[in-house]
């Protein structure tokens, strides 16, 4: 089995130690609307995955479909908060 290609990070495509989940995320990114952009990071949110390029934020649902795509320059701030619920939700 061949491991996924190494992820390069940020605008200047920095080289970091190999991280398997980053490599997988960068490979998934290349099959989305972020294809061709430079990988920055990702967050696994229990089924959903947020992938950040150097220019945009992409939220993929459980089925891999795009749920949200926003340019980073349009985000003024992000607030994280705990949501009390019986199921898995985001907000």
C-alpha positions as a printed NumPy array, in Angstrom:
array([[  0.   ,   0.   ,   0.   ],
       [  1.244,   3.463,  -0.891],
       [  0.703,   6.275,   1.583],
       [ -1.01 ,   9.503,   0.456],
       [  1.165,  12.296,  -0.882],
       [  2.632,  14.656,   1.732],
       [  0.734,  17.883,   2.412],
       [  2.512,  21.197,   1.925],
       [  1.281,  24.005,   4.144],
       [  0.34 ,  27.627,   3.503],
       [  1.104,  30.108,   0.767],
       [  4.795,  29.257,   0.724],
       [  4.054,  25.49 ,   0.743],
       [  6.095,  24.749,   3.868],
       [  7.355,  21.267,   4.429],
       [  6.504,  19.698,   7.81 ],
       [  6.906,  16.187,   9.161],
       [  4.575,  13.701,   7.472],
       [  1.113,  13.553,   9.073],
       [ -1.182,  10.92 ,   7.601],
       [ -4.487,  12.737,   8.299],
       [ -3.146,  15.97 ,   6.771],
       [ -2.115,  14.046,   3.672],
       [ -5.6  ,  12.508,   3.416],
       [ -7.237,  15.935,   3.903],
       [ -5.039,  17.535,   1.241],
       [ -5.947,  14.693,  -1.158],
       [ -9.672,  15.158,  -0.445],
       [ -9.256,  18.898,  -0.962],
       [ -7.949,  18.276,  -4.491],
       [-11.289,  16.611,  -5.356],
       [-13.387,  19.568,  -4.178],
       [-13.935,  23.185,  -5.159],
       [-10.641,  23.96 ,  -3.377],
       [ -8.634,  22.027,  -5.978],
       [ -5.51 ,  23.92 ,  -6.98 ],
       [ -5.39 ,  26.015,  -3.807],
       [ -2.718,  25.65 ,  -1.131],
       [ -3.678,  23.474,   1.855],
       [ -3.633,  25.155,   5.271],
       [ -5.36 ,  22.866,   7.778],
       [ -8.412,  20.747,   8.564],
       [-10.686,  19.922,  11.497],
       [-12.571,  16.635,  11.9  ],
       [-15.927,  17.409,  13.51 ],
       [-17.303,  13.915,  14.011],
       [-18.479,  13.144,  10.494],
       [-18.204,  16.612,   9.046],
       [-14.813,  17.945,   8.016],
       [-13.708,  21.563,   7.721],
       [-10.846,  22.103,   5.286],
       [ -9.003,  25.4  ,   5.036],
       [ -7.003,  26.56 ,   2.091],
       [ -5.043,  29.786,   2.234],
       [ -8.073,  31.581,   0.721],
       [-11.254,  29.661,   1.556],
       [-13.067,  27.582,   4.191],
       [-14.9  ,  24.438,   3.066],
       [-17.28 ,  22.377,   5.185],
       [-17.991,  18.858,   3.943],
       [-20.926,  16.834,   5.256],
       [-21.059,  13.171,   6.257],
       [-21.598,  12.228,   2.619],
       [-18.669,  14.329,   1.364],
       [-20.948,  16.94 ,  -0.199],
       [-20.155,  20.644,   0.15 ],
       [-22.258,  22.24 ,   2.888],
       [-20.495,  25.59 ,   3.078],
       [-17.814,  27.396,   1.074],
       [-16.646,  30.834,   2.22 ],
       [-13.734,  33.077,   1.322],
       [-11.598,  33.718,   4.413],
       [-11.581,  37.453,   3.698],
       [-15.358,  37.44 ,   4.303],
       [-14.99 ,  36.008,   7.819],
       [-14.652,  38.71 ,  10.441],
       [-14.427,  36.438,  13.483],
       [-15.219,  32.918,  14.629],
       [-16.787,  32.06 ,  17.96 ],
       [-16.746,  28.51 ,  19.291],
       [-19.346,  27.454,  21.795],
       [-20.722,  24.276,  23.306],
       [-24.205,  23.364,  22.101],
       [-26.366,  21.365,  24.5  ],
       [-28.328,  18.828,  22.49 ],
       [-29.163,  15.161,  22.337],
       [-27.603,  14.697,  18.927],
       [-24.521,  15.884,  17.107],
       [-25.043,  19.411,  15.819],
       [-22.968,  22.391,  14.835],
       [-23.713,  26.068,  15.015]])
